Amino acid sequence: MNISSGQFDEDADMSDYATFSHGLYIDGHWRPSSDGRMIDVVDPSTEAVIAQVPDATLADAAAAVDAAAKAATGWRETPPRKRSEILRRCFELMSERAEILAALISLENGKALRDARGEIAYAAEFFRWNAEEAVRISGEFGMAPSGANRIVVDYQPIGICLLVTPWNFPAAMATRKIAPALAAGCTVVLKPASETPLTAYALAALYEEAGVPPGVINVLTTSAPGPLTSAMLADPRVRKLSFTGSTGVGRILLAEAAKHVISCSMELGGNAPFIVFDDADLEAALDGAMVAKMRNAGEACTAANRLYVQAGIHDAFAEGLRERMVALKVGPGTDPDTECGPMITRKAVDKIERLVADAVDRGARILCGGTSLEHRGYFYPPTVLRDVPMDAEVAHEEIFGPVAPISRFDDEASVIARANDTEYGLAAYVYTRDIARGFRVASKIESGMIALNRGLMSDPAAPFGGVKQSGLGREGGQKHGIAEFMEAKYIAVTI
Ligand code: NAP
């Protein structure tokens, strides 16, 4: 793909990405950063530098906001049907190019190709779903209780949006924001994670080809996310911040946005409990645990972080999980046979090592894995721990890796208390054949999403998001996701 001209060459191979100097994508043009500095992009499977992308300056950030402002009126006045058709075209192009986009994700993020394919399908779906939402934005009309006037409510685009996304789903976390923002009539500046910028730029070229006008989507990469986002949030034309990433950075950005009273949507960290009751279908629970724990090699905000298994099924579950985990093929994400790719950075591996060592120090037993793999690349083996005590750090921090810590529980009330003993509240999993108990437990667990007898809950048609320190607002779902990018305007009319 020739990114400088925005042309997508389907015959291109990965070496094109490795040698091409990508530009910032501002106002429909590819350009270097204003001071010419670059950021290295590293393949986590080999630790080799595979590409460089521009390191945007404050001047570049201002140019991106200028471009979004220049395009704003034209885009909000573009008929919803036309906006919808462009979004639909984005879906079609992403689907047609799924293989090369998935390979690119595997290359820069390290995730197994099968996970990257799943991500592209999920990411594209946000365009299809929001193409359908774009033409269904309706207002309200009613009589005031006093009878004196009518109440008219018009939903308008909120304005220029700053979108900040993480590395773990380089395509889907961006399209989950871009698609509803554009459907609502907003223009955007996307700042993707510096570890995985290539997917964001490849998609920018695709959006242009799909007919997204210049300035409606702008993409810039930076090694100084703090100063750049602060500068953009201080620009009074920016009216929305939509962030996906860690709770720590979310707190910083919320404080920054508060200075300017900017609307915020926050998709933050998780610490999902995975609860298996004695009456669960064991095989189904094991299959679900493998998806909930090992999708993306555990680098998912919804990843099962703590596995609570009732006493009667505990040993069979622990042994079944060990068997499945040792059978996984670990390797570079781009190898089609790989089932568990590397972590994103050396720092991520170091954190996992620390959490496992702490759990073992406190009495946990290693059933498999548990030691870093001694070769190039940021690999950590699939690991199962049992008898993990409640005070282990692993029960309170996001692992973000292929480690499954199992603890035994006896009764429903105690496992609900343990599940809720965390500052997070994003996702939870419950396995039981007693559907009444399933709903009862689901209603008592403090999290934005529950998967009942399933290992996966993400769906563009459902509201995704957390409670407590896991975030504010929802993405996807009927009305929820798009509502984050609109303001309700009330007009009082006497007729
Ligand atoms: P992160 O360190 O918080 O980074 C996320 C984004 O914020 C990146 O683009 C990063 O840029 C930027 N950033 C970092 N420091 C910043 C600052 N001071 N000011 C402004 N922006 C800043 O998170 P991550 O490690 O990429 O992603 C993993 C986290 O995301 C996990 O906690 C995971 O649970 C969470 N997550 C949540 C969801 C959800 O839907 N709830 C989905 C996916 C991931 P640089 O890359 O340049 O540092």
Coordinates of C-alpha atoms and ligand atoms in Angstrom, one line a residue:
M1 CA 0.0 0.0 0.0
N2 CA 1.3 3.4 -0.9
I3 CA 0.2 5.4 2.1
S4 CA 1.4 8.7 0.8
S5 CA -1.0 8.7 -2.0
G6 CA -3.7 6.8 -0.1
Q7 CA -3.8 4.1 -2.7
F8 CA -4.4 0.6 -1.4
D9 CA -2.5 -2.1 -3.4
E10 CA -3.9 -5.5 -2.7
D11 CA -0.8 -7.2 -4.0
A12 CA 1.4 -5.4 -1.5
D13 CA 3.1 -7.5 1.1
M14 CA 4.2 -6.8 4.6
S15 CA 7.6 -5.5 3.6
D16 CA 5.8 -2.5 2.1
Y17 CA 4.7 -1.5 5.5
A18 CA 8.2 -2.2 6.9
T19 CA 9.9 0.2 4.5
F20 CA 7.4 2.9 4.0
S21 CA 7.7 6.2 6.0
H22 CA 4.1 6.9 6.8
G23 CA 2.8 10.4 7.0
L24 CA 0.4 12.1 9.5
Y25 CA -3.0 12.1 7.9
I26 CA -4.4 15.7 8.2
D27 CA -7.0 17.3 6.0
G28 CA -6.8 14.5 3.5
H29 CA -3.0 14.8 3.0
W30 CA -0.1 12.7 4.1
R31 CA 2.6 14.8 5.6
P32 CA 5.7 14.5 7.8
S33 CA 5.7 16.0 11.3
S34 CA 6.6 19.7 11.3
D35 CA 10.0 18.9 12.9
G36 CA 10.7 15.8 10.9
R37 CA 11.0 13.5 13.9
M38 CA 9.9 9.9 13.7
I39 CA 8.8 7.1 16.1
D40 CA 10.0 3.5 15.7
V41 CA 7.4 0.7 15.3
V42 CA 8.6 -2.6 16.7
D43 CA 7.5 -6.1 15.9
P44 CA 6.9 -7.7 19.3
S45 CA 7.6 -11.2 17.9
T46 CA 11.2 -10.3 16.9
E47 CA 11.9 -7.0 18.6
A48 CA 13.0 -5.6 15.2
V49 CA 12.1 -2.1 14.1
I50 CA 9.7 -2.6 11.2
A51 CA 8.6 0.9 10.3
Q52 CA 8.7 4.5 11.4
V53 CA 5.8 7.0 11.7
P54 CA 6.0 10.7 12.2
D55 CA 6.1 12.2 15.7
A56 CA 3.5 14.9 15.7
T57 CA 4.3 18.3 17.2
L58 CA 1.9 20.8 18.8
A59 CA 1.8 22.6 15.5
D60 CA 0.6 19.4 13.8
A61 CA -2.0 18.8 16.4
A62 CA -3.3 22.4 15.8
A63 CA -3.4 21.7 12.1
A64 CA -5.4 18.5 12.7
V65 CA -8.0 20.5 14.8
D66 CA -8.0 23.2 12.1
A67 CA -8.8 20.5 9.5
A68 CA -11.6 19.0 11.6
A69 CA -13.0 22.4 12.1
K70 CA -12.9 23.3 8.4
A71 CA -14.7 20.1 7.5
A72 CA -17.3 20.3 10.3
T73 CA -20.0 22.3 8.7
G74 CA -19.9 20.3 5.4
W75 CA -20.0 17.0 7.2
R76 CA -22.9 17.8 9.7
E77 CA -24.9 19.1 6.7
T78 CA -24.2 16.1 4.6
P79 CA -27.5 14.2 4.4
P80 CA -27.7 11.2 6.8
R81 CA -28.3 8.9 3.9
K82 CA -25.1 10.0 2.2
R83 CA -23.1 9.7 5.5
S84 CA -24.7 6.2 5.9
E85 CA -23.6 5.1 2.5
I86 CA -20.0 6.2 3.1
L87 CA -19.9 4.3 6.4
R88 CA -21.3 1.3 4.6
R89 CA -18.5 1.6 2.1
C90 CA -16.0 1.6 4.9
F91 CA -17.5 -1.7 6.1
E92 CA -17.3 -3.2 2.6
L93 CA -13.7 -2.2 2.0
M94 CA -12.6 -3.4 5.4
S95 CA -14.3 -6.7 4.8
E96 CA -12.8 -7.1 1.3
R97 CA -9.3 -6.4 2.7
A98 CA -9.7 -8.3 5.9
E99 CA -6.7 -10.6 5.2
I100 CA -4.1 -7.9 4.7
L101 CA -5.4 -5.7 7.5
A102 CA -5.4 -8.7 9.8
A103 CA -1.8 -9.5 8.8
L104 CA -0.8 -5.9 9.6
I105 CA -2.4 -6.0 13.0
S106 CA -0.5 -9.3 13.7
L107 CA 2.7 -7.7 12.6
E108 CA 2.7 -4.6 14.8
N109 CA 0.7 -5.9 17.7
G110 CA 1.9 -9.6 17.8
K111 CA -1.6 -11.1 18.2
A112 CA -2.3 -14.4 16.6
L113 CA -3.6 -14.1 13.0
R114 CA -6.9 -15.8 14.0
D115 CA -7.5 -13.1 16.7
A116 CA -6.5 -10.4 14.2
R117 CA -9.1 -11.7 11.7
G118 CA -11.7 -11.7 14.4
E119 CA -10.7 -8.1 15.3
I120 CA -11.1 -6.9 11.7
A121 CA -14.6 -8.5 11.4
Y122 CA -15.6 -6.8 14.7
A123 CA -14.0 -3.5 13.7
A124 CA -15.8 -3.5 10.3
E125 CA -19.1 -4.2 11.9
F126 CA -19.0 -0.9 13.7
F127 CA -19.3 0.8 10.3
R128 CA -22.2 -1.4 9.2
W129 CA -24.0 -0.9 12.4
N130 CA -23.5 2.8 12.5
A131 CA -24.4 3.1 8.8
E132 CA -27.7 1.8 9.9
E133 CA -27.9 4.1 12.9
A134 CA -27.0 7.2 10.9
V135 CA -30.4 7.3 9.2
R136 CA -32.4 6.6 12.4
I137 CA -31.4 9.6 14.6
S138 CA -34.8 11.0 15.6
G139 CA -35.9 13.8 17.9
E140 CA -38.8 14.2 20.3
F141 CA -42.0 16.2 20.2
G142 CA -44.4 16.6 23.1
M143 CA -46.7 18.9 25.1
A144 CA -45.3 20.6 28.1
P145 CA -47.1 19.5 31.3
S146 CA -48.5 23.0 31.7
G147 CA -50.0 22.9 28.3
A148 CA -48.3 26.3 27.5
N149 CA -46.0 25.1 24.8
R150 CA -44.6 22.2 22.9
I151 CA -41.3 20.6 23.7
V152 CA -39.1 19.9 20.7
V153 CA -35.8 18.0 21.2
D154 CA -33.4 17.9 18.3
Y155 CA -30.2 15.7 18.5
Q156 CA -27.2 17.5 17.0
P157 CA -23.6 16.5 16.5
I158 CA -21.6 17.4 19.6
G159 CA -18.7 18.9 17.6
I160 CA -15.1 18.1 17.0
C161 CA -14.0 14.9 18.8
L162 CA -10.6 13.9 20.1
L163 CA -10.3 10.1 20.0
V164 CA -7.5 8.4 21.9
T165 CA -7.1 4.6 21.5
P166 CA -4.9 1.8 22.9
W167 CA -2.7 -0.8 21.2
N168 CA -4.6 -4.0 22.1
F169 CA -7.3 -3.6 19.4
P170 CA -5.7 -1.2 17.0
A171 CA -8.6 -1.4 14.5
A172 CA -11.6 -2.0 16.6
M173 CA -11.0 0.6 19.3
A174 CA -10.7 3.2 16.6
T175 CA -13.7 2.2 14.5
R176 CA -15.9 1.8 17.7
K177 CA -15.4 5.6 18.0
I178 CA -15.0 6.9 14.5
A179 CA -18.1 5.1 13.1
P180 CA -20.7 6.5 15.6
A181 CA -19.0 10.0 15.6
L182 CA -19.3 10.2 11.8
A183 CA -22.8 8.8 11.9
A184 CA -23.8 11.6 14.3
G185 CA -22.2 14.2 12.0
C186 CA -19.0 14.9 13.9
T187 CA -15.5 15.3 12.6
V188 CA -12.6 13.7 14.5
V189 CA -8.9 13.7 15.3
L190 CA -7.6 10.2 16.2
K191 CA -4.5 9.6 18.2
P192 CA -3.8 5.9 18.1
A193 CA -1.3 4.2 20.4
S194 CA 2.3 4.7 19.4
E195 CA 3.0 0.9 19.6
T196 CA 0.4 0.2 16.8
P197 CA 0.0 3.2 14.5
L198 CA 0.3 1.3 11.1
T199 CA -3.3 -0.1 11.3
A200 CA -4.7 3.3 12.0
Y201 CA -2.9 4.8 9.0
A202 CA -3.8 1.9 6.7
L203 CA -7.5 2.4 7.7
A204 CA -7.2 6.2 7.1
A205 CA -6.3 5.5 3.5
L206 CA -9.3 3.1 3.3
Y207 CA -11.7 5.7 4.7
E208 CA -10.5 8.2 2.1
E209 CA -11.2 5.6 -0.6
A210 CA -14.6 5.0 0.8
G211 CA -15.5 8.6 0.3
V212 CA -14.8 10.2 3.7
P213 CA -14.1 13.9 2.8
P214 CA -10.8 15.5 3.7
G215 CA -10.6 16.8 7.3
V216 CA -13.5 14.6 8.6
I217 CA -11.0 12.0 10.0
N218 CA -7.5 13.1 10.9
V219 CA -4.9 10.8 12.3
L220 CA -1.7 11.7 14.1
T221 CA 0.9 9.8 16.1
T222 CA 3.0 11.2 18.8
S223 CA 5.6 10.3 21.4
A224 CA 4.2 13.0 23.7
P225 CA 0.6 12.1 24.1
G226 CA 0.2 14.2 27.3
P227 CA 1.1 17.6 25.9
L228 CA -0.6 17.0 22.6
T229 CA -3.9 15.9 24.0
S230 CA -3.8 18.7 26.6
A231 CA -3.3 21.3 23.8
M232 CA -6.1 19.9 21.8
L233 CA -8.5 19.7 24.8
A234 CA -7.6 23.4 25.5
D235 CA -8.8 24.3 22.0
P236 CA -12.4 25.6 22.4
R237 CA -13.5 24.0 19.1
V238 CA -12.9 20.5 20.6
R239 CA -16.1 19.4 22.4
K240 CA -15.7 15.7 23.0
L241 CA -13.0 13.3 24.3
S242 CA -13.5 9.6 23.8
F243 CA -10.8 7.6 25.3
T244 CA -10.0 3.9 25.6
G245 CA -7.1 2.8 27.7
S246 CA -5.9 2.3 31.2
T247 CA -7.7 3.7 34.2
G248 CA -4.6 5.7 35.2
V249 CA -4.4 7.6 32.0
G250 CA -8.2 7.9 32.0
R251 CA -8.0 9.8 35.3
I252 CA -5.4 12.2 33.9
L253 CA -7.5 12.9 30.9
L254 CA -10.7 13.4 32.9
A255 CA -8.9 16.0 35.0
E256 CA -7.6 17.7 31.9
A257 CA -11.0 17.7 30.2
A258 CA -12.6 19.1 33.4
K259 CA -10.6 22.3 33.0
H260 CA -12.5 23.0 29.8
V261 CA -15.8 21.2 30.7
I262 CA -15.5 18.8 27.8
S263 CA -17.8 15.8 27.5
C264 CA -16.0 12.5 28.1
S265 CA -16.5 8.9 27.3
M266 CA -14.1 6.6 29.1
E267 CA -13.5 2.9 28.3
L268 CA -11.0 1.9 30.9
G269 CA -9.3 -1.1 32.6
G270 CA -11.0 -4.3 33.8
N271 CA -10.5 -7.1 36.3
A272 CA -13.2 -9.6 35.1
P273 CA -14.2 -12.4 37.4
F274 CA -15.0 -15.8 35.7
I275 CA -17.3 -17.7 38.0
V276 CA -18.0 -21.4 37.5
F277 CA -20.7 -23.1 39.7
D278 CA -20.8 -26.8 40.5
D279 CA -23.8 -27.3 38.2
A280 CA -22.1 -25.8 35.1
D281 CA -21.5 -27.7 31.9
L282 CA -17.7 -28.4 32.5
E283 CA -16.7 -28.6 28.8
A284 CA -18.7 -25.4 28.0
A285 CA -17.1 -23.6 30.9
L286 CA -13.6 -24.7 29.8
D287 CA -14.3 -23.6 26.2
G288 CA -15.6 -20.3 27.5
A289 CA -12.6 -19.8 29.8
M290 CA -10.2 -20.3 26.9
V291 CA -12.0 -17.6 24.9
A292 CA -12.4 -15.2 27.9
K293 CA -8.8 -15.7 29.0
M294 CA -6.8 -16.3 25.8
R295 CA -8.4 -14.2 23.1
N296 CA -5.6 -11.7 22.2
A297 CA -3.3 -13.8 24.5
G298 CA -5.1 -12.2 27.5
E299 CA -4.4 -8.6 26.3
A300 CA -8.1 -7.6 26.5
C301 CA -9.9 -5.3 28.9
T302 CA -12.6 -8.0 29.1
A303 CA -10.1 -10.8 29.8
A304 CA -11.0 -13.2 32.6
N305 CA -8.6 -12.0 35.3
R306 CA -9.7 -14.1 38.2
L307 CA -11.3 -17.5 37.9
Y308 CA -13.5 -18.5 40.8
V309 CA -14.5 -22.2 40.7
Q310 CA -16.9 -23.9 43.1
A311 CA -15.4 -26.7 45.3
G312 CA -17.3 -29.6 43.6
I313 CA -16.0 -28.9 40.1
H314 CA -12.8 -27.1 41.0
D315 CA -10.2 -29.9 40.5
A316 CA -11.7 -31.1 37.2
F317 CA -11.9 -27.5 35.9
A318 CA -8.3 -26.8 36.9
E319 CA -7.0 -29.9 35.2
G320 CA -9.1 -29.3 32.1
L321 CA -7.8 -25.8 31.8
R322 CA -4.2 -26.9 32.3
E323 CA -4.6 -29.4 29.5
R324 CA -6.0 -26.8 27.1
M325 CA -3.4 -24.2 28.0
V326 CA -0.4 -26.4 27.5
A327 CA -1.7 -27.5 24.1
L328 CA -1.7 -23.9 22.7
K329 CA 0.9 -23.1 20.1
V330 CA 3.0 -20.1 21.1
G331 CA 4.7 -18.1 18.3
P332 CA 4.8 -15.0 16.1
G333 CA 1.3 -13.6 15.5
T334 CA 1.9 -13.7 11.7
D335 CA 2.4 -17.5 11.7
P336 CA -1.1 -18.9 10.8
D337 CA -0.6 -21.8 13.3
T338 CA 0.0 -19.5 16.2
E339 CA -2.6 -19.5 19.0
C340 CA -0.8 -17.3 21.5
G341 CA 1.4 -14.5 20.3
P342 CA 3.8 -12.3 22.2
M343 CA 3.0 -9.5 24.6
I344 CA 3.2 -6.0 23.3
T345 CA 6.4 -4.9 25.1
R346 CA 9.1 -6.2 27.4
K347 CA 7.5 -4.1 30.2
A348 CA 4.3 -6.1 29.8
V349 CA 6.2 -9.3 30.3
D350 CA 8.0 -7.9 33.3
K351 CA 4.6 -7.0 34.9
I352 CA 3.3 -10.5 34.3
E353 CA 6.4 -12.1 35.9
R354 CA 6.0 -9.8 38.9
L355 CA 2.3 -10.8 39.4
V356 CA 3.0 -14.5 39.0
A357 CA 6.0 -14.4 41.5
D358 CA 3.9 -12.5 44.0
A359 CA 1.0 -15.1 43.7
V360 CA 3.5 -18.0 44.2
D361 CA 5.1 -16.2 47.2
R362 CA 1.7 -16.0 48.8
G363 CA 0.9 -19.7 48.3
A364 CA -0.4 -20.2 44.7
R365 CA 0.7 -23.3 42.8
I366 CA 1.8 -23.3 39.2
L367 CA 0.0 -25.9 37.1
C368 CA 1.7 -25.0 33.8
G369 CA 3.8 -22.1 32.4
G370 CA 5.0 -19.6 34.9
T371 CA 8.4 -18.9 33.5
S372 CA 9.3 -16.4 30.7
L373 CA 10.3 -18.0 27.4
E374 CA 14.0 -17.5 26.7
H375 CA 14.1 -16.3 23.1
R376 CA 13.8 -13.1 21.1
G377 CA 10.4 -11.4 21.2
Y378 CA 8.2 -10.6 24.2
F379 CA 6.8 -14.1 24.8
Y380 CA 5.2 -15.4 28.0
P381 CA 3.8 -19.0 28.1
P382 CA 0.1 -19.9 28.8
T383 CA 0.1 -20.3 32.6
V384 CA -2.4 -21.7 35.1
L385 CA -2.2 -20.9 38.8
R386 CA -4.3 -22.6 41.5
D387 CA -5.0 -21.8 45.1
V388 CA -4.5 -18.2 44.4
P389 CA -5.1 -16.3 47.7
M390 CA -7.4 -13.3 47.8
D391 CA -4.6 -10.9 48.8
A392 CA -2.4 -11.8 45.8
E393 CA -1.8 -8.8 43.5
V394 CA -3.0 -10.8 40.6
A395 CA -6.5 -10.7 42.0
H396 CA -6.5 -6.9 42.1
E397 CA -4.4 -5.8 39.0
E398 CA -5.1 -6.3 35.3
I399 CA -2.8 -9.1 34.2
F400 CA -3.1 -8.4 30.5
G401 CA -1.4 -11.7 29.6
P402 CA -1.9 -15.4 29.3
V403 CA -2.2 -16.2 33.0
A404 CA -5.3 -17.9 34.5
P405 CA -5.4 -17.6 38.4
I406 CA -7.9 -20.1 39.8
S407 CA -9.4 -19.8 43.3
R408 CA -11.9 -22.1 45.0
F409 CA -15.2 -20.9 46.5
D410 CA -18.0 -22.6 48.4
D411 CA -21.2 -20.5 48.2
E412 CA -22.9 -17.9 46.0
A413 CA -22.8 -15.1 48.5
S414 CA -19.1 -15.3 49.1
V415 CA -18.2 -15.5 45.4
I416 CA -20.3 -12.4 44.7
A417 CA -18.5 -10.5 47.4
R418 CA -15.1 -11.6 46.0
A419 CA -16.2 -10.7 42.5
N420 CA -17.1 -7.2 43.6
D421 CA -14.0 -6.7 45.7
T422 CA -12.3 -4.6 43.1
E423 CA -12.2 -1.0 42.0
Y424 CA -13.0 -2.2 38.4
G425 CA -16.4 -3.1 37.0
L426 CA -16.2 -3.8 33.3
A427 CA -17.0 -7.4 32.5
A428 CA -17.8 -10.7 34.3
Y429 CA -18.6 -14.3 33.3
V430 CA -20.9 -16.7 35.0
Y431 CA -21.4 -20.4 34.3
T432 CA -24.3 -22.3 35.7
R433 CA -27.1 -24.5 34.4
D434 CA -29.5 -22.8 36.9
I435 CA -30.8 -19.9 34.9
A436 CA -32.5 -18.2 37.8
R437 CA -29.2 -18.2 39.7
G438 CA -27.5 -16.9 36.6
F439 CA -29.7 -13.9 36.4
R440 CA -29.6 -13.4 40.2
V441 CA -25.8 -13.4 40.3
A442 CA -25.6 -11.2 37.1
S443 CA -27.8 -8.6 38.8
K444 CA -25.6 -8.5 41.9
I445 CA -22.2 -8.3 40.2
E446 CA -21.0 -4.7 39.9
S447 CA -20.0 -4.6 36.2
G448 CA -21.3 -3.0 33.0
M449 CA -21.4 -6.3 31.1
I450 CA -22.0 -10.0 32.1
A451 CA -21.6 -13.0 29.9
L452 CA -23.9 -15.8 31.1
N453 CA -22.7 -19.3 29.9
R454 CA -20.6 -17.5 27.3
G455 CA -16.9 -16.6 27.0
L456 CA -17.5 -13.5 24.8
M457 CA -19.8 -10.6 25.1
S458 CA -18.5 -7.9 22.7
D459 CA -21.0 -7.0 20.0
P460 CA -21.4 -3.7 18.1
A461 CA -25.2 -4.0 18.6
A462 CA -24.9 -4.1 22.4
P463 CA -23.8 -1.3 24.8
F464 CA -20.2 -1.9 25.8
G465 CA -18.8 -0.2 28.9
G466 CA -18.0 -0.3 32.5
V467 CA -19.0 0.9 36.0
K468 CA -16.8 2.0 38.9
Q469 CA -13.2 2.8 37.8
S470 CA -13.8 1.0 34.5
G471 CA -15.3 4.0 32.8
L472 CA -18.0 6.3 31.8
G473 CA -20.5 6.0 28.9
R474 CA -21.1 3.2 26.5
E475 CA -19.9 2.3 23.0
G476 CA -22.1 0.4 20.5
G477 CA -25.7 -0.6 21.2
Q478 CA -29.0 0.7 20.0
K479 CA -28.7 4.5 20.5
H480 CA -26.1 4.3 23.3
G481 CA -22.9 4.6 21.2
I482 CA -24.1 7.3 18.9
A483 CA -25.7 9.3 21.8
E484 CA -22.2 9.9 23.2
F485 CA -21.5 12.0 20.1
M486 CA -24.7 14.1 20.2
E487 CA -26.2 16.9 22.2
A488 CA -29.9 17.2 22.9
K489 CA -31.1 20.7 21.9
Y490 CA -34.5 21.6 23.5
I491 CA -36.7 24.1 21.7
A492 CA -39.8 25.5 23.5
V493 CA -42.5 26.4 21.0
T494 CA -45.9 28.0 21.4
I495 CA -48.1 27.0 18.5
Ligands
NAP1 P1 -2.7 3.5 28.0 O1 -1.3 3.4 28.4 O2 -3.7 4.1 28.9 O3 -2.7 4.2 26.6 C1 -3.9 4.4 25.8 C2 -3.8 5.6 24.9 O4 -3.6 6.8 25.7 C3 -2.6 5.5 24.0 O5 -3.0 6.1 22.8 C4 -1.5 6.3 24.7 O6 -0.6 6.9 23.9 C5 -2.4 7.4 25.3 N1 -1.7 8.0 26.5 C6 -0.8 7.5 27.3 N2 -0.5 8.4 28.3 C7 -1.2 9.6 28.0 C8 -1.3 10.8 28.6 N3 -0.6 11.2 29.7 N4 -2.2 11.7 28.1 C9 -2.9 11.4 27.0 N5 -2.8 10.2 26.3 C10 -2.0 9.3 26.9 O7 -3.4 2.0 27.7 P2 -2.8 0.9 26.8 O8 -1.7 0.3 27.6 O9 -2.5 1.4 25.5 O10 -4.0 -0.1 26.8 C11 -4.3 -1.0 27.7 C12 -5.4 -0.5 28.7 O11 -6.5 -0.2 27.9 C13 -5.8 -1.6 29.6 O12 -6.0 -1.0 30.9 C14 -7.2 -2.1 29.1 O13 -8.0 -2.6 30.0 C15 -7.7 -0.8 28.5 N6 -8.7 -1.1 27.5 C16 -10.0 -0.8 27.8 C17 -11.0 -1.1 26.9 C18 -12.4 -0.8 27.2 O14 -13.2 -0.9 26.3 N7 -12.8 -0.6 28.4 C19 -10.6 -1.6 25.6 C20 -9.3 -1.9 25.4 C21 -8.3 -1.6 26.3 P3 0.9 6.1 23.7 O15 0.6 4.9 23.0 O16 1.7 7.1 22.9 O17 1.4 6.0 25.1

